[in-house]
PDB file of C-alpha atoms in Angstrom:
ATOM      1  CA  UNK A   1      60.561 -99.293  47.738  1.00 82.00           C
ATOM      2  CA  UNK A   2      60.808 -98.691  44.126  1.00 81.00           C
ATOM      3  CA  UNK A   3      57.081-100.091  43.536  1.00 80.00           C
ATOM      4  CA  UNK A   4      56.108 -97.526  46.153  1.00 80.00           C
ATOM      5  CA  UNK A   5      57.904 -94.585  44.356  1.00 80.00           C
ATOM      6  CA  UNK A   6      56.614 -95.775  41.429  1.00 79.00           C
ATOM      7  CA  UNK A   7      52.791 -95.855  42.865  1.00 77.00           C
ATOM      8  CA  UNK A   8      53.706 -92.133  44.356  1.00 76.00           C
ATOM      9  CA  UNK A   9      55.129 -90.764  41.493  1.00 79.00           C
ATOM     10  CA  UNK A  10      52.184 -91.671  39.473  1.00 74.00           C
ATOM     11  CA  UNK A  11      49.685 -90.319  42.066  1.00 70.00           C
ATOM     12  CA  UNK A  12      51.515 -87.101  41.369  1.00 72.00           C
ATOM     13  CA  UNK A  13      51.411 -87.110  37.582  1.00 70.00           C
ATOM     14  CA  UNK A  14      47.536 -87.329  38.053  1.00 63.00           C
ATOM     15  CA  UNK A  15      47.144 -84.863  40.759  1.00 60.00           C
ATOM     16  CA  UNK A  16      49.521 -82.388  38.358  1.00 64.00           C
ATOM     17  CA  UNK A  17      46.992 -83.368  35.580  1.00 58.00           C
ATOM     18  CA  UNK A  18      43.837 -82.546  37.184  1.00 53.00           C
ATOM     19  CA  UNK A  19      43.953 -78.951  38.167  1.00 53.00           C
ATOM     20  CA  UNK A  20      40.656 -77.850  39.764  1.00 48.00           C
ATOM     21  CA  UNK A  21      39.126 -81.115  38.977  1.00 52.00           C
ATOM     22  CA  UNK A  22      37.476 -83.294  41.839  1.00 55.00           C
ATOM     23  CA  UNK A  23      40.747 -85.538  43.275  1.00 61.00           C
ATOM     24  CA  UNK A  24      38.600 -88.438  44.843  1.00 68.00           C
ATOM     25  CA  UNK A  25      34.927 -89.314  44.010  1.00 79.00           C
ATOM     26  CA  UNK A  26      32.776 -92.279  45.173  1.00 79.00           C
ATOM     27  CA  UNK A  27      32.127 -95.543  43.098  1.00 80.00           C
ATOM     28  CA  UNK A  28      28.555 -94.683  43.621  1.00 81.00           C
ATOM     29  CA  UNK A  29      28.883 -91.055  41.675  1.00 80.00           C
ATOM     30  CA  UNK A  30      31.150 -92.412  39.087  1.00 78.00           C
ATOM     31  CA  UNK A  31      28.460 -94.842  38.355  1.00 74.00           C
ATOM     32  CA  UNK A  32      25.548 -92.732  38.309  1.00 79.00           C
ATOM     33  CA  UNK A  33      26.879 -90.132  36.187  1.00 80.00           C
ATOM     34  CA  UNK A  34      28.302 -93.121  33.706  1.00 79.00           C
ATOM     35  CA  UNK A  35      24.538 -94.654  33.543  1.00 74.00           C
ATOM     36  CA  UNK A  36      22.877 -91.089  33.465  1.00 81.00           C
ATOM     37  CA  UNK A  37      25.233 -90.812  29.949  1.00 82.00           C
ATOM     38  CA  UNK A  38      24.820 -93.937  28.448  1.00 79.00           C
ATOM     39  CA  UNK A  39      20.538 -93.496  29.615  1.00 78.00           C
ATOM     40  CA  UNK A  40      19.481 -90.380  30.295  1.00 71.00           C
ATOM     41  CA  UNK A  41      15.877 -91.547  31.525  1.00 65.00           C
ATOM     42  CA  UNK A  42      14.635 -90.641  34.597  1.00 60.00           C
ATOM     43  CA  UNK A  43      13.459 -93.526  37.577  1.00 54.00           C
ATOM     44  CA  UNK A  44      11.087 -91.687  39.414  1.00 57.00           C
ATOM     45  CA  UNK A  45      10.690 -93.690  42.349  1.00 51.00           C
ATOM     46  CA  UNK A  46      14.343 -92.950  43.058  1.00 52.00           C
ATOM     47  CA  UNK A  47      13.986 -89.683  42.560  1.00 53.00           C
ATOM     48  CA  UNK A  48      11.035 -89.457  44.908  1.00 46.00           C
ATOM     49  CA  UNK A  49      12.887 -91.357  47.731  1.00 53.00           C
ATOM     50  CA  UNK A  50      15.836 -89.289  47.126  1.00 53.00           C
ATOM     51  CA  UNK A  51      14.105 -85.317  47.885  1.00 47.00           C
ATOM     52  CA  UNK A  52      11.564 -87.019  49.967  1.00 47.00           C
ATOM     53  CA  UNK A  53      11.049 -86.013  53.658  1.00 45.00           C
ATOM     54  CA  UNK A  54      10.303 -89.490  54.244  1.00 47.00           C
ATOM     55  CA  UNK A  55      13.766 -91.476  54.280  1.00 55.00           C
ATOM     56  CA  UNK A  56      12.834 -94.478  55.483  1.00 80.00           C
ATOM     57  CA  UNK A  57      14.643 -96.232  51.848  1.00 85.00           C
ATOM     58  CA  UNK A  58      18.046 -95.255  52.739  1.00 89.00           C
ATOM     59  CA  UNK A  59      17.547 -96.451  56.815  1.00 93.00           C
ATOM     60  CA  UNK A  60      15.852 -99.719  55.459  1.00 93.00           C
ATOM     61  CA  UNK A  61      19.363 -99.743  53.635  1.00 94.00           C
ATOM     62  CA  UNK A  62      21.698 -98.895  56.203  1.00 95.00           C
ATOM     63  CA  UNK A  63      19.802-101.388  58.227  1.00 96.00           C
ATOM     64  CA  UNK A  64      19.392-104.328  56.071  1.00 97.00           C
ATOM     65  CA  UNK A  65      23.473-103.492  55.609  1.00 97.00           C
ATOM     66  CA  UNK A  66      24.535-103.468  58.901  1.00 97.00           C
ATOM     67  CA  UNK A  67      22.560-106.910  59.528  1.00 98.00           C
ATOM     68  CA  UNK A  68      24.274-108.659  57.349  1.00 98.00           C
ATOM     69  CA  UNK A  69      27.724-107.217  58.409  1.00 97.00           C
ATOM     70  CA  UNK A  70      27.205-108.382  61.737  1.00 97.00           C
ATOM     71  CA  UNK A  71      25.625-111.857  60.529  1.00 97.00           C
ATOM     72  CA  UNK A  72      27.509-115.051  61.285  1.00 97.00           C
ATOM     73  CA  UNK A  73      27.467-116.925  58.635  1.00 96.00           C
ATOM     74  CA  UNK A  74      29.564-119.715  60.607  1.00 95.00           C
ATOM     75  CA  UNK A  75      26.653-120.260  62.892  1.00 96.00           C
ATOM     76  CA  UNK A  76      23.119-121.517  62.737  1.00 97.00           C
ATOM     77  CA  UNK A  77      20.992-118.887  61.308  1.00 98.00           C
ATOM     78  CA  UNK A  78      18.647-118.694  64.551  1.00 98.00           C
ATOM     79  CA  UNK A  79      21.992-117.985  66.621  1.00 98.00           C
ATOM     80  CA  UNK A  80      23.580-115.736  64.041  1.00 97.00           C
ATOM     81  CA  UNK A  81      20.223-113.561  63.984  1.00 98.00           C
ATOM     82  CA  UNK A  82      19.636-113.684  67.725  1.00 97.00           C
ATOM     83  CA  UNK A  83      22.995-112.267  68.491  1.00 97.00           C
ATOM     84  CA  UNK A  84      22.405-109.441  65.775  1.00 97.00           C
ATOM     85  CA  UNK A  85      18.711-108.811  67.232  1.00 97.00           C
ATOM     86  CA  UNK A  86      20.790-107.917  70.534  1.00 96.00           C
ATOM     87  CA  UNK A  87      23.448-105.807  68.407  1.00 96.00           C
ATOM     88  CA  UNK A  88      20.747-102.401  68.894  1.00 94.00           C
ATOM     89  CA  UNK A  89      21.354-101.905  64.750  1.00 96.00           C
ATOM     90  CA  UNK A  90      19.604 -98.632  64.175  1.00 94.00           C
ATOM     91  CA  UNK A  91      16.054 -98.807  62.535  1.00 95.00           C
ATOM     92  CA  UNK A  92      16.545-102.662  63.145  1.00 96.00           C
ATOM     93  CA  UNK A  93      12.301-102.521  62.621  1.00 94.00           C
ATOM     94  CA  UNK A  94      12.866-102.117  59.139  1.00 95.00           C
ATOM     95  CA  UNK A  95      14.328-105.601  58.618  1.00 96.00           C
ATOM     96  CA  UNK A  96      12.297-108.895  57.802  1.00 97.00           C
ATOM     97  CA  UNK A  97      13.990-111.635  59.336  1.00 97.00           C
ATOM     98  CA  UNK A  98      12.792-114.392  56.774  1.00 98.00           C
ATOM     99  CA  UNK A  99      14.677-112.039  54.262  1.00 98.00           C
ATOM    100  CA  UNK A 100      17.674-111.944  56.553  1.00 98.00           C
ATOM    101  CA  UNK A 101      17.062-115.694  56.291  1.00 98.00           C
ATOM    102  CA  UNK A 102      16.993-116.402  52.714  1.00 98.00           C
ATOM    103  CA  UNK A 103      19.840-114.186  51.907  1.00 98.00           C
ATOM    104  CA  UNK A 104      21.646-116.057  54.357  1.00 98.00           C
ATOM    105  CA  UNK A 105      20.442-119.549  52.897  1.00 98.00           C
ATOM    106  CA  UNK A 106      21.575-117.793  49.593  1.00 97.00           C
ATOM    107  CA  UNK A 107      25.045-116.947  50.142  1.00 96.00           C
ATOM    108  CA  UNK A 108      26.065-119.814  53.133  1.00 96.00           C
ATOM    109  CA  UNK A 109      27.082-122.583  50.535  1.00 95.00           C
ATOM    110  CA  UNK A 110      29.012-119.917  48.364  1.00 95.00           C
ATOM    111  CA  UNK A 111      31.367-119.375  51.627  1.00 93.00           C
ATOM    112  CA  UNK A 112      33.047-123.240  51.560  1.00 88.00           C
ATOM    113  CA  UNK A 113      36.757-122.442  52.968  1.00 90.00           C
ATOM    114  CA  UNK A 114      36.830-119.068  52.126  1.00 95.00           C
ATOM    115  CA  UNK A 115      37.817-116.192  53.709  1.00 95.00           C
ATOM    116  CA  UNK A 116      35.436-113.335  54.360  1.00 96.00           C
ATOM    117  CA  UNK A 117      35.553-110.135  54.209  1.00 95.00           C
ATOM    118  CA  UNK A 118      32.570-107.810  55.091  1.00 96.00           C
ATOM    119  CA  UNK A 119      31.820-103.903  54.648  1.00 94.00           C
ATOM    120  CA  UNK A 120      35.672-103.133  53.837  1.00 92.00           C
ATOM    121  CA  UNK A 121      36.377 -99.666  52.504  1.00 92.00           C
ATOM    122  CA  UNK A 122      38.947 -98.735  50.051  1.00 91.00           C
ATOM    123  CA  UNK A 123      40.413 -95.928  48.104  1.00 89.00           C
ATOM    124  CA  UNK A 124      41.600 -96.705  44.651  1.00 86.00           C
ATOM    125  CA  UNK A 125      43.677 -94.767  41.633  1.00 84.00           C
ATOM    126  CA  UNK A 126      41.941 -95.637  38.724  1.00 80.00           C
ATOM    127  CA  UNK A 127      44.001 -93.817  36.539  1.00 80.00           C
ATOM    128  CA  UNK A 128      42.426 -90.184  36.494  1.00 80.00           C
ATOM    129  CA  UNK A 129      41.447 -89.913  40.513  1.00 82.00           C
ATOM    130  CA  UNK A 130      41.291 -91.565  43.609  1.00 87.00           C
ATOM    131  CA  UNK A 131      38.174 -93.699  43.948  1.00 89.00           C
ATOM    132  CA  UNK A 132      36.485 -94.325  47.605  1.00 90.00           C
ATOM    133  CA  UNK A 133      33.620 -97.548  47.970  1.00 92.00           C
ATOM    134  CA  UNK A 134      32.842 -99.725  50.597  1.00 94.00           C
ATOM    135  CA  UNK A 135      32.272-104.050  49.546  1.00 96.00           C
ATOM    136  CA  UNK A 136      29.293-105.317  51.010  1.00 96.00           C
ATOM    137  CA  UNK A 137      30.843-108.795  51.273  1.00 97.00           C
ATOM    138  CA  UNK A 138      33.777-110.740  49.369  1.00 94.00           C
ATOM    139  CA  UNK A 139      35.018-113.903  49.574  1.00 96.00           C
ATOM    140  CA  UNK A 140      38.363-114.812  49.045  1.00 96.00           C
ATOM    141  CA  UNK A 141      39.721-118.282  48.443  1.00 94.00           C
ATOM    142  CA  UNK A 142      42.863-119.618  46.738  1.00 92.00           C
ATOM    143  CA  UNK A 143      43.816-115.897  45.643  1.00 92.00           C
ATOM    144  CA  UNK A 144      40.185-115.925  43.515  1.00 95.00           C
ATOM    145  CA  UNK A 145      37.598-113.747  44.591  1.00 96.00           C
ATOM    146  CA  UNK A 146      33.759-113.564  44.915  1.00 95.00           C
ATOM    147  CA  UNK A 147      32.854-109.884  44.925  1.00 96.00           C
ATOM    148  CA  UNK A 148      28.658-109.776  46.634  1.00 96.00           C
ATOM    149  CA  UNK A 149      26.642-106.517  46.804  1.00 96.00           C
ATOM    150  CA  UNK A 150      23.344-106.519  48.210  1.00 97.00           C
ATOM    151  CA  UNK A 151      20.190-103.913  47.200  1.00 95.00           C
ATOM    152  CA  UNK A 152      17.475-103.024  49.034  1.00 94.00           C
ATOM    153  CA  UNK A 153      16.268-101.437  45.925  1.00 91.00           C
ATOM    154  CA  UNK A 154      12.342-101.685  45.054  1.00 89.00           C
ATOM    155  CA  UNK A 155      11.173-103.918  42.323  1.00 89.00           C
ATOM    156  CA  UNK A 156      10.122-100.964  40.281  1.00 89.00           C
ATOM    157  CA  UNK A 157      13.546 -99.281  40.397  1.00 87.00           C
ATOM    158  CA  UNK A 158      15.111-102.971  39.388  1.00 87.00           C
ATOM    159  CA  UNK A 159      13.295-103.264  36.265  1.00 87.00           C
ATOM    160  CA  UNK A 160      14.537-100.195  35.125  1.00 87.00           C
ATOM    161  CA  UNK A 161      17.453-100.701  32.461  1.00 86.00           C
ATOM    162  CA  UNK A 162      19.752 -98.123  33.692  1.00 88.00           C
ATOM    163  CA  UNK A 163      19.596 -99.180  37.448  1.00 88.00           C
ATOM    164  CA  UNK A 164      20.734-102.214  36.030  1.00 89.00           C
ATOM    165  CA  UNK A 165      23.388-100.589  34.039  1.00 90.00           C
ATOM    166  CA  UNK A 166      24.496 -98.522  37.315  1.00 91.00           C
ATOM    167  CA  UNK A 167      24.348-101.242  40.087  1.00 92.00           C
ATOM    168  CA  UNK A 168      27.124-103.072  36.904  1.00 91.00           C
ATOM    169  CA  UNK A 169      29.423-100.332  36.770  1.00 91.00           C
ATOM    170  CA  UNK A 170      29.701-100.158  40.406  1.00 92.00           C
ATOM    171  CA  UNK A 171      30.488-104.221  40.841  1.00 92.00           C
ATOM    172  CA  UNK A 172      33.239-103.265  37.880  1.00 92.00           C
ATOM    173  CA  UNK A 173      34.709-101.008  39.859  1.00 92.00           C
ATOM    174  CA  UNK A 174      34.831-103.160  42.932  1.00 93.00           C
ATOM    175  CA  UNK A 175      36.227-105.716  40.847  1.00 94.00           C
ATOM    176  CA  UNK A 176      39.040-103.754  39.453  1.00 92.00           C
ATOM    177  CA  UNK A 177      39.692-102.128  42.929  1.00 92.00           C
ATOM    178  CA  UNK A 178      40.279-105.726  44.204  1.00 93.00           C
ATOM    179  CA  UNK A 179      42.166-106.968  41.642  1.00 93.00           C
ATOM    180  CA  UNK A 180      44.390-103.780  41.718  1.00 90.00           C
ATOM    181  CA  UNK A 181      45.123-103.597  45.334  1.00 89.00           C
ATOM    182  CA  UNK A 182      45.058-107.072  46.267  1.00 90.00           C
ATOM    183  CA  UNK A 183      46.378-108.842  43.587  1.00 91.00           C
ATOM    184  CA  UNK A 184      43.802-111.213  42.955  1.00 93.00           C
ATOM    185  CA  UNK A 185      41.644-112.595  40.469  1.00 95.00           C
ATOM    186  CA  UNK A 186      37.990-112.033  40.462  1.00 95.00           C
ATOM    187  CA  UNK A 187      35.962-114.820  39.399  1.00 94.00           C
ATOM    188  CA  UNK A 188      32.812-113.335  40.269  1.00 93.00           C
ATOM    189  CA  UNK A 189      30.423-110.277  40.916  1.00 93.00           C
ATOM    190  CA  UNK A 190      27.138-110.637  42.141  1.00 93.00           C
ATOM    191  CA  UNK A 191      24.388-108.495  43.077  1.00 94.00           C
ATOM    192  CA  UNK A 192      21.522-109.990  46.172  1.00 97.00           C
ATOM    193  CA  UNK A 193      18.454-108.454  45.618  1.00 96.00           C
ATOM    194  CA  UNK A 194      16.340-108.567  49.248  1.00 97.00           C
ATOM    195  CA  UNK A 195      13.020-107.498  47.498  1.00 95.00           C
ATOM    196  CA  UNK A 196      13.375-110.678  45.426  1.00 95.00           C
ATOM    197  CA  UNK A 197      14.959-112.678  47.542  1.00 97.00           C
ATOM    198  CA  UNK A 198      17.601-113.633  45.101  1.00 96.00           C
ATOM    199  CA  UNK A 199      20.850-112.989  43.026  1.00 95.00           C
ATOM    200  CA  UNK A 200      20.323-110.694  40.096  1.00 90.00           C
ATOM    201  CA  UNK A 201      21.684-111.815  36.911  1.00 78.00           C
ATOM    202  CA  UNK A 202      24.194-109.206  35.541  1.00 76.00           C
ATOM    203  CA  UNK A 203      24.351-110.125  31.539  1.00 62.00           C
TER     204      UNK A 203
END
C-alpha cells in the first residue's frame, strides 16, 4: 500500500508539473525527436515511405511483426510456419519465409529455459510523463532479461547514423521500462535486422 501511494503520489507531482504539456507519448516519438536533436539530417527514403501513397513499408512491418508473434519457437520451424501460414495475418504476401526462417534459426538457441514474452505493451513513468511501447520479444530467465526488437527497415535507412542512434534510444527505453516495472535486470538489447538477416550490433 504505501509503495502504491508512493507511485500515485508521484504520478501527481508530474501531472501538477506539466501543465499543457503532452501527459503520455510513445517510445517511438521520444526517440525520434531525441535522434532528430542529436542529428538533424534528413533519411530520405524514410521520409518518402512515410508521405507516400504507397504504404506497403509499414504493412511489410505489421506483417513481418505479427509472424513472428504468432511463431512457435518450441516447434519445428516447418510446423511453427505452417500453423502461422493458416493464421490469415494481413498482407501475409509480404513475408519471405526463408527470412521468417533465419530469424527463427537466429533467435531459437537464445530461448534455452527461458520464458517468453512476445508483443507486450506497457505504459511507463519515466520521470517527466507516461511512456507507451510495445516489446517485440523478451526473454526472461533467472530474473535477467533479453530485450529483442526486430526491423524491417531497408538497408539504406540502416546505414544511416541516426537510424542507428534512434532504433538505440528506443531499446533504452525498453530496457529501463523493464527493469522499472518488473524488477529485473537486463542483460541484453538486441536489434534483428530481416533485410540482413542478422542481429545489428548496437556499439
Amino acid at each position: 500500500v504505501n509503495a502504491l501511494s508512493s507511485r500515485f503520489e508521484k504520478v501527481e507531482q508530474i501531472y501538477n508539473g506539466l501543465g499543457k504539456a503532452n501527459l503520455k507519448t510513445s517510445v517511438t516519438r521520444i526517440a525520434g525527436e531525441e535522434a532528430e536533436n542529436q542529428i538533424p539530417s534528413i533519411d530520405e527514403e524514410r521520409v518518402y515511405n512515410k508521405n507516400s501513397a504507397n504504404t506497403d513499408p509499414l504493412k511489410k512491418g505489421n506483417a513481418y511483426h505479427k509472424t513472428m508473434e504468432l511463431l512457435d519457437f518450441s516447434l519445428p520451424f516447418e510446423e511453427a510456419y505452417k500453423k502461422v501460414e493458416q493464421a490469415n495475418i494481413d498482407n501475409f504476401g509480404l513475408v519471405q519465409k526463408d527470412k521468417i526462417q533465419k530469424c527463427y534459426d537466429k533467435i531459437k538457441p537464445l530461448i534455452n529455459d527461458c520464458k517468453i514474452y512476445k508483443e507486450k505493451s506497457f505504459i511507463y513513468n519515466d520521470g517527466k510523463q507516461l511512456v507507451q511501447g510495445i516489446i517485440d520479444l523478451f526473454l526472461l530467465k533467472n530474473d535477467e532479461v533479453v530485450i529483442i526488437d526486430y526491423k524491417t527497415t531497408s538497408l539504406y535507412s540502416l546505414a544511416q547514423e541516426k537510424t542507428i542512434l534512434e532504433y538505440k534510444l528506443q531499446v533504452g527505453i525498453y530496457a529501463n521500462a523493464v527493469e522499472e516495472i518488473m524488477a529485473k535486470k537486463v542483460t541484453s538489447v538486441m536489434l534483428y535486422s530481416f533485410e540482413k538477416d542478422d542481429f545489428i550490433l548496437l556499439n
